[in-house]
Coordinates of C-alpha atoms in Angstrom, one line a residue:
Chain A
X1 CA 0.0 0.0 0.0
X2 CA 2.7 2.5 1.0
X3 CA 4.7 1.3 -2.0
X4 CA 1.8 2.0 -4.3
X5 CA 1.4 5.5 -2.9
X6 CA 5.2 6.2 -3.3
X7 CA 4.9 5.1 -6.9
X8 CA 1.9 7.3 -7.5
X9 CA 3.8 10.2 -6.0
X10 CA 6.8 9.7 -8.2
X11 CA 4.5 9.4 -11.2
X12 CA 2.8 12.7 -10.3
X13 CA 6.1 14.5 -10.0
X14 CA 7.0 13.3 -13.4
X15 CA 3.7 14.5 -14.8
X16 CA 4.4 17.9 -13.2
X17 CA 7.9 18.1 -14.6
X18 CA 6.6 17.3 -18.2
X19 CA 3.7 19.7 -17.7
X20 CA 6.0 22.6 -16.7
X21 CA 8.2 21.9 -19.7
X22 CA 5.3 21.9 -22.1
X23 CA 3.7 25.0 -20.6
X24 CA 7.0 26.9 -20.7
X25 CA 7.3 26.1 -24.4
X26 CA 3.7 27.1 -25.1
X27 CA 4.1 30.4 -23.2
X28 CA 6.8 31.2 -25.7
X29 CA 4.3 30.8 -28.5
X30 CA 2.0 33.5 -27.1
X31 CA 1.6 36.8 -28.9
X32 CA 4.1 39.5 -27.7
X33 CA 6.9 39.0 -25.2
X34 CA 7.6 40.7 -21.9
X35 CA 10.2 43.1 -23.3
X36 CA 8.0 44.2 -26.2
X37 CA 5.3 45.0 -23.6
X38 CA 7.8 47.0 -21.5
X39 CA 8.9 49.0 -24.5
X40 CA 5.3 49.6 -25.6
X41 CA 4.6 50.8 -22.0
X42 CA 7.5 53.2 -21.9
X43 CA 8.4 55.4 -24.9
X44 CA 11.8 56.3 -23.5
X45 CA 13.2 52.8 -23.9
X46 CA 15.2 52.4 -27.1
X47 CA 16.2 49.3 -29.1
X48 CA 19.5 49.2 -27.3
X49 CA 17.7 49.1 -23.9
X50 CA 15.6 46.2 -25.3
X51 CA 18.7 44.2 -26.1
X52 CA 20.2 45.0 -22.7
X53 CA 17.0 44.1 -20.9
X54 CA 16.7 40.9 -22.7
X55 CA 20.2 39.9 -21.6
X56 CA 19.4 41.1 -18.1
X57 CA 16.3 38.8 -17.8
X58 CA 18.1 36.0 -19.7
X59 CA 15.6 36.2 -22.6
X60 CA 18.3 36.0 -25.2
X61 CA 19.0 32.4 -24.2
X62 CA 17.1 29.5 -25.7
X63 CA 13.9 28.6 -23.9
X64 CA 15.0 25.2 -22.8
X65 CA 17.9 26.8 -20.9
X66 CA 15.5 29.4 -19.4
X67 CA 13.2 26.5 -18.3
X68 CA 16.1 24.7 -16.5
X69 CA 17.0 27.9 -14.7
X70 CA 13.4 28.5 -13.7
X71 CA 13.2 24.9 -12.4
X72 CA 16.3 25.3 -10.3
X73 CA 14.8 28.5 -8.7
X74 CA 11.4 26.8 -8.2
X75 CA 13.1 23.9 -6.3
X76 CA 14.6 26.4 -3.9
X77 CA 11.1 27.8 -3.2
X78 CA 11.7 30.9 -5.3
X79 CA 8.5 31.5 -7.3
X80 CA 9.7 34.8 -8.7
X81 CA 8.1 38.1 -9.3
X82 CA 4.7 38.7 -11.0
X83 CA 5.2 41.3 -13.7
X84 CA 1.5 41.9 -14.2
X85 CA 0.8 42.8 -10.5
X86 CA 4.2 44.1 -9.6
X87 CA 4.7 42.0 -6.5
X88 CA 6.0 38.5 -5.6
X89 CA 4.0 35.7 -7.1
X90 CA 3.0 34.3 -3.8
X91 CA 1.5 37.6 -2.7
X92 CA -0.8 37.7 -5.7
X93 CA -1.7 34.0 -5.4
X94 CA -2.6 33.9 -1.7
X95 CA -5.7 36.0 -1.8
X96 CA -7.0 34.4 -5.0
X97 CA -6.5 31.0 -3.4
X98 CA -8.6 32.0 -0.4
X99 CA -11.3 33.4 -2.6
X100 CA -11.5 30.3 -4.8
X101 CA -11.5 28.0 -1.8
X102 CA -14.4 30.0 -0.2
X103 CA -16.4 29.8 -3.4
X104 CA -15.7 26.1 -4.2
X105 CA -16.1 24.8 -0.6
X106 CA -19.4 26.6 -0.2
X107 CA -20.8 25.3 -3.4
X108 CA -19.5 21.8 -2.8
X109 CA -21.1 21.8 0.7
X110 CA -24.4 23.1 -0.7
X111 CA -24.4 20.6 -3.5
X112 CA -23.7 17.7 -1.1
X113 CA -26.4 18.8 1.4
X114 CA -29.0 18.8 -1.4
X115 CA -27.8 15.9 -3.6
X116 CA -27.2 13.2 -1.0
X117 CA -30.7 13.1 0.4
X118 CA -32.1 13.4 -3.1
X119 CA -30.0 10.4 -4.3
X120 CA -30.9 8.3 -1.2
X121 CA -34.6 9.0 -1.5
X122 CA -34.5 8.3 -5.3
X123 CA -32.9 4.9 -4.6
X124 CA -35.6 3.8 -2.2
X125 CA -38.2 3.8 -5.0
X126 CA -36.6 3.0 -8.3
X127 CA -38.6 4.4 -11.2
X128 CA -40.7 6.5 -8.9
X129 CA -41.4 10.1 -9.5
X130 CA -38.4 11.3 -7.5
X131 CA -36.1 8.8 -9.2
X132 CA -37.2 10.1 -12.6
X133 CA -36.7 13.6 -11.4
X134 CA -33.1 12.8 -10.3
X135 CA -32.4 11.2 -13.6
X136 CA -33.7 14.2 -15.5
X137 CA -31.7 16.5 -13.2
X138 CA -28.5 14.6 -13.8
X139 CA -28.9 14.8 -17.6
X140 CA -29.7 18.5 -17.3
X141 CA -26.7 19.3 -15.1
X142 CA -24.2 17.6 -17.3
X143 CA -25.7 19.4 -20.3
X144 CA -26.0 23.0 -19.1
X145 CA -23.3 25.5 -19.8
X146 CA -22.3 26.9 -16.3
X147 CA -21.8 30.4 -17.7
X148 CA -25.3 30.5 -19.1
X149 CA -26.7 29.2 -15.9
X150 CA -24.8 32.0 -14.1
X151 CA -26.0 34.6 -16.6
X152 CA -29.6 33.5 -16.2
X153 CA -29.3 33.8 -12.4
X154 CA -27.9 37.3 -12.9
X155 CA -30.8 38.2 -15.2
X156 CA -33.4 37.0 -12.8
X157 CA -32.1 37.9 -9.4
X158 CA -29.9 40.9 -10.2
X159 CA -31.4 42.6 -13.3
X160 CA -35.2 41.8 -13.1
X161 CA -35.7 41.4 -9.3
X162 CA -32.8 43.4 -8.1
X163 CA -32.4 41.3 -4.9
X164 CA -28.7 40.3 -5.2
X165 CA -25.6 41.9 -6.6
X166 CA -24.6 40.7 -10.1
X167 CA -20.9 40.3 -9.4
X168 CA -17.8 41.2 -7.5
X169 CA -16.9 40.1 -4.0
X170 CA -17.9 42.9 -1.8
X171 CA -19.4 46.4 -1.8
X172 CA -17.0 49.3 -2.4
X173 CA -15.2 49.8 0.9
X174 CA -15.8 46.2 2.0
X175 CA -18.5 44.2 3.6
X176 CA -21.6 42.2 2.4
X177 CA -19.5 39.3 1.3
X178 CA -22.2 36.8 2.0
X179 CA -24.8 38.3 -0.4
X180 CA -22.1 38.3 -3.2
X181 CA -21.5 34.6 -2.6
X182 CA -25.1 33.5 -3.1
X183 CA -25.4 33.7 -6.9
X184 CA -22.0 32.1 -7.9
X185 CA -22.4 29.4 -5.2
X186 CA -25.9 28.6 -6.5
X187 CA -24.7 28.4 -10.1
X188 CA -21.9 26.0 -9.2
X189 CA -24.0 23.9 -6.8
X190 CA -26.9 23.6 -9.3
X191 CA -24.5 22.4 -12.0
X192 CA -23.1 19.8 -9.6
X193 CA -26.3 18.4 -7.9
X194 CA -27.5 16.2 -10.7
X195 CA -24.3 14.2 -11.0
X196 CA -23.8 13.9 -7.3
X197 CA -27.4 12.7 -6.7
X198 CA -27.0 10.2 -9.5
X199 CA -23.8 8.8 -8.1
X200 CA -25.4 8.6 -4.6
X201 CA -28.4 6.7 -6.1
X202 CA -26.1 4.3 -8.0
X203 CA -24.1 3.6 -4.9
X204 CA -27.2 2.9 -2.8
X205 CA -28.6 0.6 -5.5
X206 CA -25.4 -1.3 -5.7
X207 CA -25.6 -2.0 -1.9
X208 CA -29.4 -2.7 -1.9
X209 CA -29.0 -6.3 -3.3
X210 CA -26.1 -7.3 -1.1
X211 CA -26.1 -10.2 1.3
X212 CA -25.7 -8.2 4.4
X213 CA -28.9 -6.3 3.7
X214 CA -30.8 -9.6 3.4
X215 CA -29.2 -10.7 6.7
X216 CA -30.3 -7.5 8.4
X217 CA -33.8 -7.9 7.1
X218 CA -33.9 -11.5 8.3
X219 CA -32.7 -10.4 11.7
X220 CA -35.8 -8.2 11.9
X221 CA -34.1 -4.9 11.4
X222 CA -36.4 -2.0 10.7
X223 CA -36.4 -0.2 7.4
X224 CA -35.0 3.1 8.7
X225 CA -32.2 1.3 10.5
X226 CA -31.4 -0.8 7.5
X227 CA -31.1 2.2 5.2
X228 CA -29.3 4.5 7.5
X229 CA -26.9 2.3 9.4
X230 CA -26.3 -0.5 7.0
X231 CA -26.8 0.6 3.4
X232 CA -25.8 4.2 3.6
X233 CA -22.5 3.6 5.4
X234 CA -21.3 1.4 2.6
X235 CA -22.8 3.5 -0.1
X236 CA -20.9 6.6 1.1
X237 CA -17.6 5.1 0.1
X238 CA -17.6 6.0 -3.6
X239 CA -19.0 9.4 -2.6
X240 CA -15.9 10.1 -0.4
X241 CA -13.8 9.3 -3.5
X242 CA -15.7 11.7 -5.6
X243 CA -15.4 14.5 -3.0
X244 CA -11.7 13.8 -2.7
X245 CA -11.4 14.3 -6.5
X246 CA -13.0 17.7 -6.1
X247 CA -10.2 18.9 -3.9
X248 CA -8.0 19.8 -6.9
X249 CA -10.8 22.1 -8.0
X250 CA -10.6 24.0 -4.8
X251 CA -7.2 25.3 -5.8
X252 CA -7.7 25.7 -9.6
X253 CA -10.9 27.6 -9.1
X254 CA -13.8 27.8 -11.5
X255 CA -12.6 30.1 -14.2
X256 CA -15.9 30.4 -16.0
X257 CA -18.1 31.1 -13.0
X258 CA -15.4 33.5 -11.7
X259 CA -15.5 35.3 -15.0
X260 CA -19.3 35.6 -15.1
X261 CA -19.5 36.9 -11.5
X262 CA -16.3 38.9 -11.5
X263 CA -15.0 36.8 -8.6
X264 CA -11.2 37.3 -8.1
X265 CA -10.2 33.7 -7.7
X266 CA -7.5 31.4 -9.0
X267 CA -9.2 30.5 -12.3
X268 CA -9.4 34.2 -13.1
X269 CA -5.8 34.9 -11.9
X270 CA -4.4 32.1 -14.1
X271 CA -6.4 33.3 -17.1
X272 CA -5.2 36.9 -16.6
X273 CA -1.6 35.8 -16.1
X274 CA -1.6 33.7 -19.3
X275 CA -3.2 36.4 -21.3
X276 CA -0.9 39.1 -19.9
X277 CA 2.2 37.1 -20.6
X278 CA 3.1 36.9 -16.9
X279 CA 5.4 33.8 -17.1
X280 CA 6.1 33.4 -13.4
X281 CA 2.6 33.8 -12.2
X282 CA 1.0 31.7 -14.9
X283 CA 3.5 28.8 -14.4
X284 CA 3.2 28.8 -10.6
X285 CA -0.6 29.0 -10.8
X286 CA -1.0 26.2 -13.4
X287 CA 1.5 23.9 -11.6
X288 CA -0.2 24.5 -8.3
X289 CA -3.6 23.6 -9.9
X290 CA -2.1 20.5 -11.5
X291 CA -0.3 19.4 -8.3
X292 CA -3.5 19.8 -6.3
X293 CA -5.5 17.8 -8.9
X294 CA -3.0 15.0 -8.8
X295 CA -2.9 15.1 -5.0
X296 CA -6.7 14.9 -4.9
X297 CA -6.7 11.7 -7.0
X298 CA -4.0 10.1 -4.8
X299 CA -6.0 11.1 -1.7
X300 CA -9.1 9.6 -3.3
X301 CA -7.3 6.3 -3.7
X302 CA -5.9 6.3 -0.2
X303 CA -9.3 7.2 1.3
X304 CA -10.9 4.4 -0.7
X305 CA -8.5 1.7 0.4
X306 CA -8.5 2.9 4.0
X307 CA -12.3 3.1 4.4
X308 CA -13.0 -0.2 2.7
X309 CA -10.9 -2.9 4.4
X310 CA -11.9 -5.5 1.7
X311 CA -9.8 -3.8 -0.9
X312 CA -6.5 -3.6 1.1
X313 CA -6.6 -7.3 2.0
X314 CA -6.9 -8.7 -1.5
Chain B
X1 CA -33.3 8.8 -26.8
X2 CA -36.2 9.6 -29.1
X3 CA -36.5 13.1 -27.7
X4 CA -32.8 13.6 -28.3
X5 CA -32.9 12.4 -31.9
X6 CA -35.9 14.7 -32.5
X7 CA -34.0 17.8 -31.2
X8 CA -31.0 17.0 -33.4
X9 CA -33.1 16.4 -36.6
X10 CA -35.0 19.7 -35.9
X11 CA -31.7 21.5 -35.4
X12 CA -30.1 20.2 -38.6
X13 CA -33.2 21.0 -40.6
X14 CA -33.2 24.6 -39.3
X15 CA -29.5 25.0 -40.1
X16 CA -29.9 23.8 -43.6
X17 CA -33.0 26.0 -44.2
X18 CA -31.5 29.1 -42.5
X19 CA -29.6 30.6 -45.4
X20 CA -32.8 30.5 -47.6
X21 CA -35.1 32.4 -45.3
X22 CA -33.1 34.4 -42.8
X23 CA -31.0 37.6 -43.3
X24 CA -27.2 37.5 -43.4
X25 CA -25.9 36.7 -39.9
X26 CA -23.0 39.1 -40.2
X27 CA -25.0 42.1 -41.6
X28 CA -24.9 45.1 -39.2
X29 CA -27.9 47.4 -38.9
X30 CA -27.1 50.0 -36.3
X31 CA -30.6 51.6 -36.7
X32 CA -32.2 48.4 -35.6
X33 CA -30.2 47.5 -32.4
X34 CA -31.7 45.3 -29.7
X35 CA -35.1 45.0 -31.5
X36 CA -37.8 42.8 -30.0
X37 CA -39.3 39.8 -31.8
X38 CA -40.9 40.6 -35.2
X39 CA -41.7 39.0 -38.5
X40 CA -38.5 40.2 -40.1
X41 CA -36.4 39.1 -37.1
X42 CA -38.0 36.1 -35.5
X43 CA -35.9 36.3 -32.3
X44 CA -35.1 40.0 -32.5
X45 CA -31.7 41.7 -33.1
X46 CA -28.5 41.9 -31.0
X47 CA -26.4 44.8 -29.8
X48 CA -25.1 45.5 -33.3
X49 CA -28.5 45.0 -35.1
X50 CA -27.7 41.5 -36.4
X51 CA -30.5 39.0 -36.7
X52 CA -30.4 36.7 -33.7
X53 CA -32.1 33.7 -35.3
X54 CA -29.6 33.8 -38.3
X55 CA -26.6 34.1 -35.9
X56 CA -27.9 31.3 -33.7
X57 CA -28.0 29.0 -36.7
X58 CA -24.6 30.1 -38.1
X59 CA -23.3 29.6 -34.6
X60 CA -24.8 26.1 -34.5
X61 CA -23.2 25.2 -37.8
X62 CA -19.8 26.3 -36.4
X63 CA -20.3 24.7 -33.0
X64 CA -21.5 21.4 -34.4
X65 CA -18.7 21.5 -37.0
X66 CA -16.0 21.9 -34.3
X67 CA -17.7 19.2 -32.2
X68 CA -17.9 16.7 -35.0
X69 CA -14.3 17.2 -36.2
X70 CA -13.0 17.1 -32.6
X71 CA -14.9 14.0 -31.7
X72 CA -13.6 12.1 -34.7
X73 CA -10.1 13.3 -34.1
X74 CA -10.2 12.4 -30.4
X75 CA -11.8 9.1 -31.3
X76 CA -9.0 8.3 -33.8
X77 CA -6.2 9.2 -31.4
X78 CA -7.9 7.2 -28.6
X79 CA -8.6 4.2 -30.7
X80 CA -5.0 4.0 -32.0
X81 CA -3.5 4.3 -28.5
X82 CA -6.0 1.9 -27.0
X83 CA -5.5 -0.7 -29.7
X84 CA -1.7 -0.6 -29.5
X85 CA -1.6 -0.6 -25.7
X86 CA -4.1 -3.4 -25.4
X87 CA -2.6 -5.6 -28.2
X88 CA 1.0 -5.3 -27.4
X89 CA 0.8 -5.2 -23.6
X90 CA 4.0 -5.2 -21.6
X91 CA 5.9 -2.0 -21.2
X92 CA 4.2 -0.4 -24.3
X93 CA 1.0 -0.8 -22.5
X94 CA 2.4 0.7 -19.2
X95 CA 3.9 3.7 -20.9
X96 CA 0.8 4.5 -22.9
X97 CA -1.6 4.0 -20.0
X98 CA 0.6 6.1 -17.7
X99 CA 0.5 8.8 -20.4
X100 CA -3.3 8.5 -20.5
X101 CA -3.5 8.7 -16.7
X102 CA -1.3 11.8 -16.7
X103 CA -3.4 13.6 -19.3
X104 CA -6.6 12.6 -17.5
X105 CA -5.3 14.1 -14.2
X106 CA -4.6 17.5 -15.7
X107 CA -6.9 20.4 -14.8
X108 CA -8.7 20.7 -18.2
X109 CA -9.7 24.3 -18.5
X110 CA -6.5 26.0 -17.5
X111 CA -4.6 23.7 -19.8
X112 CA -6.9 24.5 -22.7
X113 CA -6.5 28.2 -22.1
X114 CA -2.7 27.9 -22.5
X115 CA -3.1 25.9 -25.6
X116 CA -5.7 28.3 -27.1
X117 CA -3.7 31.4 -26.2
X118 CA -0.7 30.2 -28.2
X119 CA -0.2 32.2 -31.3
X120 CA -0.2 30.1 -34.5
X121 CA 1.6 32.9 -36.4
X122 CA 4.7 32.1 -34.3
X123 CA 4.6 28.6 -35.7
X124 CA 4.9 29.9 -39.2
X125 CA 1.3 29.7 -40.3
X126 CA 0.7 32.2 -43.2
X127 CA -1.7 35.0 -42.4
X128 CA -4.2 34.3 -45.2
X129 CA -4.9 30.9 -43.8
X130 CA -5.0 32.3 -40.2
X131 CA -8.1 34.4 -40.9
X132 CA -10.1 31.7 -42.6
X133 CA -13.2 30.1 -41.1
X134 CA -11.9 26.6 -41.6
X135 CA -8.6 27.3 -39.8
X136 CA -10.5 28.7 -36.7
X137 CA -12.5 25.5 -36.6
X138 CA -9.6 23.2 -37.2
X139 CA -7.4 25.0 -34.6
X140 CA -10.1 24.4 -31.9
X141 CA -10.5 20.8 -33.0
X142 CA -6.8 20.1 -32.6
X143 CA -6.6 21.8 -29.2
X144 CA -9.6 20.0 -27.7
X145 CA -8.7 16.8 -29.4
X146 CA -5.3 16.8 -27.8
X147 CA -6.8 16.4 -24.4
X148 CA -10.1 14.7 -25.2
X149 CA -8.9 11.2 -26.3
X150 CA -8.3 9.6 -22.9
X151 CA -11.8 8.1 -22.4
X152 CA -11.9 6.3 -25.7
X153 CA -8.3 5.1 -25.3
X154 CA -9.2 3.4 -22.0
X155 CA -12.4 1.8 -23.4
X156 CA -10.6 0.5 -26.5
X157 CA -7.7 -0.9 -24.4
X158 CA -10.1 -2.8 -22.2
X159 CA -12.0 -4.1 -25.2
X160 CA -8.8 -5.1 -27.0
X161 CA -7.6 -7.0 -23.9
X162 CA -10.7 -9.1 -23.7
X163 CA -10.8 -9.8 -27.5
X164 CA -7.1 -10.5 -27.9
X165 CA -7.1 -14.0 -26.3
X166 CA -10.2 -15.2 -28.3
X167 CA -9.8 -18.1 -30.7
X168 CA -10.3 -16.2 -33.9
X169 CA -7.4 -13.9 -33.0
X170 CA -5.2 -16.8 -32.3
X171 CA -6.3 -18.5 -35.5
X172 CA -5.4 -15.3 -37.5
X173 CA -2.0 -15.2 -35.7
X174 CA -1.4 -18.9 -36.6
X175 CA -2.2 -18.1 -40.3
X176 CA 0.5 -15.5 -40.2
X177 CA -1.5 -12.3 -40.1
X178 CA 0.5 -9.2 -39.3
X179 CA -0.2 -7.3 -36.0
X180 CA -1.6 -4.4 -37.9
X181 CA -4.0 -6.6 -39.8
X182 CA -5.1 -8.4 -36.6
X183 CA -5.7 -5.0 -34.9
X184 CA -7.6 -3.5 -37.7
X185 CA -9.5 -6.4 -39.3
X186 CA -10.1 -8.7 -36.3
X187 CA -10.1 -6.6 -33.1
X188 CA -11.4 -3.2 -34.2
X189 CA -14.8 -4.4 -35.5
X190 CA -15.3 -6.1 -32.1
X191 CA -14.7 -3.0 -30.1
X192 CA -16.5 -0.6 -32.5
X193 CA -19.7 -0.2 -30.5
X194 CA -18.1 1.2 -27.3
X195 CA -16.1 3.6 -29.6
X196 CA -19.3 4.8 -31.2
X197 CA -21.1 5.3 -27.9
X198 CA -18.1 7.1 -26.3
X199 CA -17.7 9.4 -29.3
X200 CA -21.4 10.3 -29.3
X201 CA -21.3 11.0 -25.6
X202 CA -18.2 13.1 -26.0
X203 CA -19.8 15.4 -28.6
X204 CA -22.0 17.1 -26.0
X205 CA -19.0 17.7 -23.7
X206 CA -16.9 19.1 -26.6
X207 CA -19.7 21.6 -27.5
X208 CA -19.6 22.7 -23.8
X209 CA -15.9 23.2 -23.9
X210 CA -15.9 24.9 -27.3
X211 CA -18.6 27.3 -26.1
X212 CA -16.7 28.0 -22.9
X213 CA -13.5 28.8 -24.8
X214 CA -15.4 31.0 -27.3
X215 CA -17.1 32.7 -24.3
X216 CA -13.7 33.6 -22.9
X217 CA -12.6 35.0 -26.3
X218 CA -10.2 32.1 -27.0
X219 CA -12.3 30.0 -29.4
X220 CA -14.3 31.2 -32.3
X221 CA -13.9 35.0 -32.7
X222 CA -16.5 37.5 -34.0
X223 CA -17.7 38.4 -36.6
X224 CA -18.1 34.6 -37.1
X225 CA -20.9 33.6 -34.7
X226 CA -20.6 30.8 -32.2
X227 CA -23.0 30.1 -29.3
X228 CA -20.2 30.9 -26.8
X229 CA -19.2 34.2 -28.3
X230 CA -22.8 35.3 -28.7
X231 CA -23.1 35.0 -24.9
X232 CA -20.0 37.2 -24.4
X233 CA -21.8 39.9 -26.4
X234 CA -25.0 39.4 -24.5
X235 CA -23.2 39.6 -21.1
X236 CA -22.0 43.2 -21.9
X237 CA -25.6 44.4 -22.5
X238 CA -27.3 42.3 -19.9
X239 CA -28.6 45.3 -18.0
X240 CA -30.2 46.9 -21.1
X241 CA -31.4 43.8 -22.8
X242 CA -31.5 40.8 -20.4
X243 CA -33.4 38.5 -22.8
X244 CA -30.5 38.5 -25.3
X245 CA -28.5 36.0 -23.2
X246 CA -31.4 33.5 -23.2
X247 CA -31.3 32.1 -26.8
X248 CA -27.6 31.0 -27.3
X249 CA -27.5 29.3 -23.9
X250 CA -30.7 27.5 -24.6
X251 CA -29.4 26.3 -27.9
X252 CA -26.2 24.9 -26.2
X253 CA -28.2 23.3 -23.5
X254 CA -30.7 21.6 -25.8
X255 CA -28.1 20.4 -28.2
X256 CA -25.8 19.0 -25.5
X257 CA -28.8 17.4 -23.8
X258 CA -29.8 15.8 -27.1
X259 CA -26.4 14.3 -27.7
X260 CA -26.2 13.0 -24.1
X261 CA -29.7 11.4 -24.4
X262 CA -28.9 9.8 -27.8
X263 CA -25.5 8.5 -26.5
X264 CA -27.1 7.1 -23.3
X265 CA -29.8 5.4 -25.4
X266 CA -27.2 3.9 -27.7
X267 CA -25.3 2.6 -24.7
X268 CA -28.3 0.8 -23.4
X269 CA -29.2 -0.6 -26.8
X270 CA -25.7 -1.8 -27.7
X271 CA -25.0 -3.3 -24.3
X272 CA -28.2 -4.4 -22.7
X273 CA -26.3 -6.4 -20.0
X274 CA -24.7 -3.3 -18.6
X275 CA -27.3 -0.9 -17.4
X276 CA -25.7 2.5 -17.3
X277 CA -26.0 2.8 -13.5

């Protein structure tokens, strides 16, 4: 078990290394380069300055060499300086990370609170009204574009009714954070409920026909006790895995929802950094997002084998 | 499944008929901005006075074109990798499957942004090709296809593994058939139905990704309409004309829903033993 985890960790490091190499190469293919942008921003700079600056930043070297140097710095914990925001990368990333985590955790929590009971109740009466509703909902939620869902929420609750703010994180001067959270959290949660409920229902159905359920019934166990303390405890296993997989998302944010609601999170930060040719910030953000996604999938595996003793003893 | 097929047939018919009855989707009419529904403009006009119905159908043509090409491309890549990995086994299989795991584990959207933001002019693509409609569609197809092949690859590998040890494959081997012939003539037809199902199911997802990229300004760029970039325009005028955002999103929603319903129906029909849940 620990050997398998070590192998996965090594594999993930390899993926990260390859990923950083590919992204470094791709960033070089973007329109404009940092020195051109500097010159465009300051008319006093001449062609000579440009050459000097390129040498100063090492931009006259081939990009593979620059990547190696960046990697060496990264390994020493030096993320570099964000050109776009004019401060160290870490200082730009920290608030965005907090904002994204707030948004993602609240929506994941809301989706779980609504979806799990829905899935459980649907599984109790297969092909009943609620079951069909959950099925419909799961199709709808994988088919709906989140940005449209967000826009429609804005149209209804901000434009037509005027109840909630359309975007941003707080009023000018601060405060009122909670009201700004309602719409983006609802959009994300609505898009997630259908799938979660469907998974919960499937997990419950898979346990319903098992031997231990028959034994429990034969012992004279009541229906509520059967469902809650026998069936549900086993059916929650795959759900734990799914939730662990979501952890990566906490750090990479939800770019589209963040764009629609002008929420300054990680998705938005990475997007701006990529578009603004901010190498250091974009690379750090992308690699952090990838690392967390990989960590989430390893965590999901560990949780699954730990919680289900049958798997570890094979 | 029937509902899904109906939606798709209706959509295709509307797209074929659109050029005959509706105005030019790129014609500006600044005197007729944000007009409500009328006989001349069945769904009204947008912020630049363009006919919304005509743009919706042009956008649909573009979105479905991208989705179809991408799905086929991703299906091809996935099938090749899955066949080779499953047939050869050993370290070929390990390397290819670790690659698949790696691509699957990447955060999709940030990666697509980096790919989409790269400037093809720096790769030496001549400018006259750069501006064509076909290039915009092909570029998106390649970008999304690069990361979208993993699901098919896994399915095909699993199918190949189970078919590989059957008697007819061993008979073909004994008759001296080459590995390429065995893969294409003997194994591929037996794993075709999961490929078709997975490809159909992926079309919906690709439409969502394409519209998200276009919405962010990284996919199809105006004046060419796509459902995603129509929503970008609508978002800017949401306070003046909130209804503008309704139609393109509804079109995406219904189309993706239709593909998912059809794919799900096909899955149940091709493989009645395995109920989708």
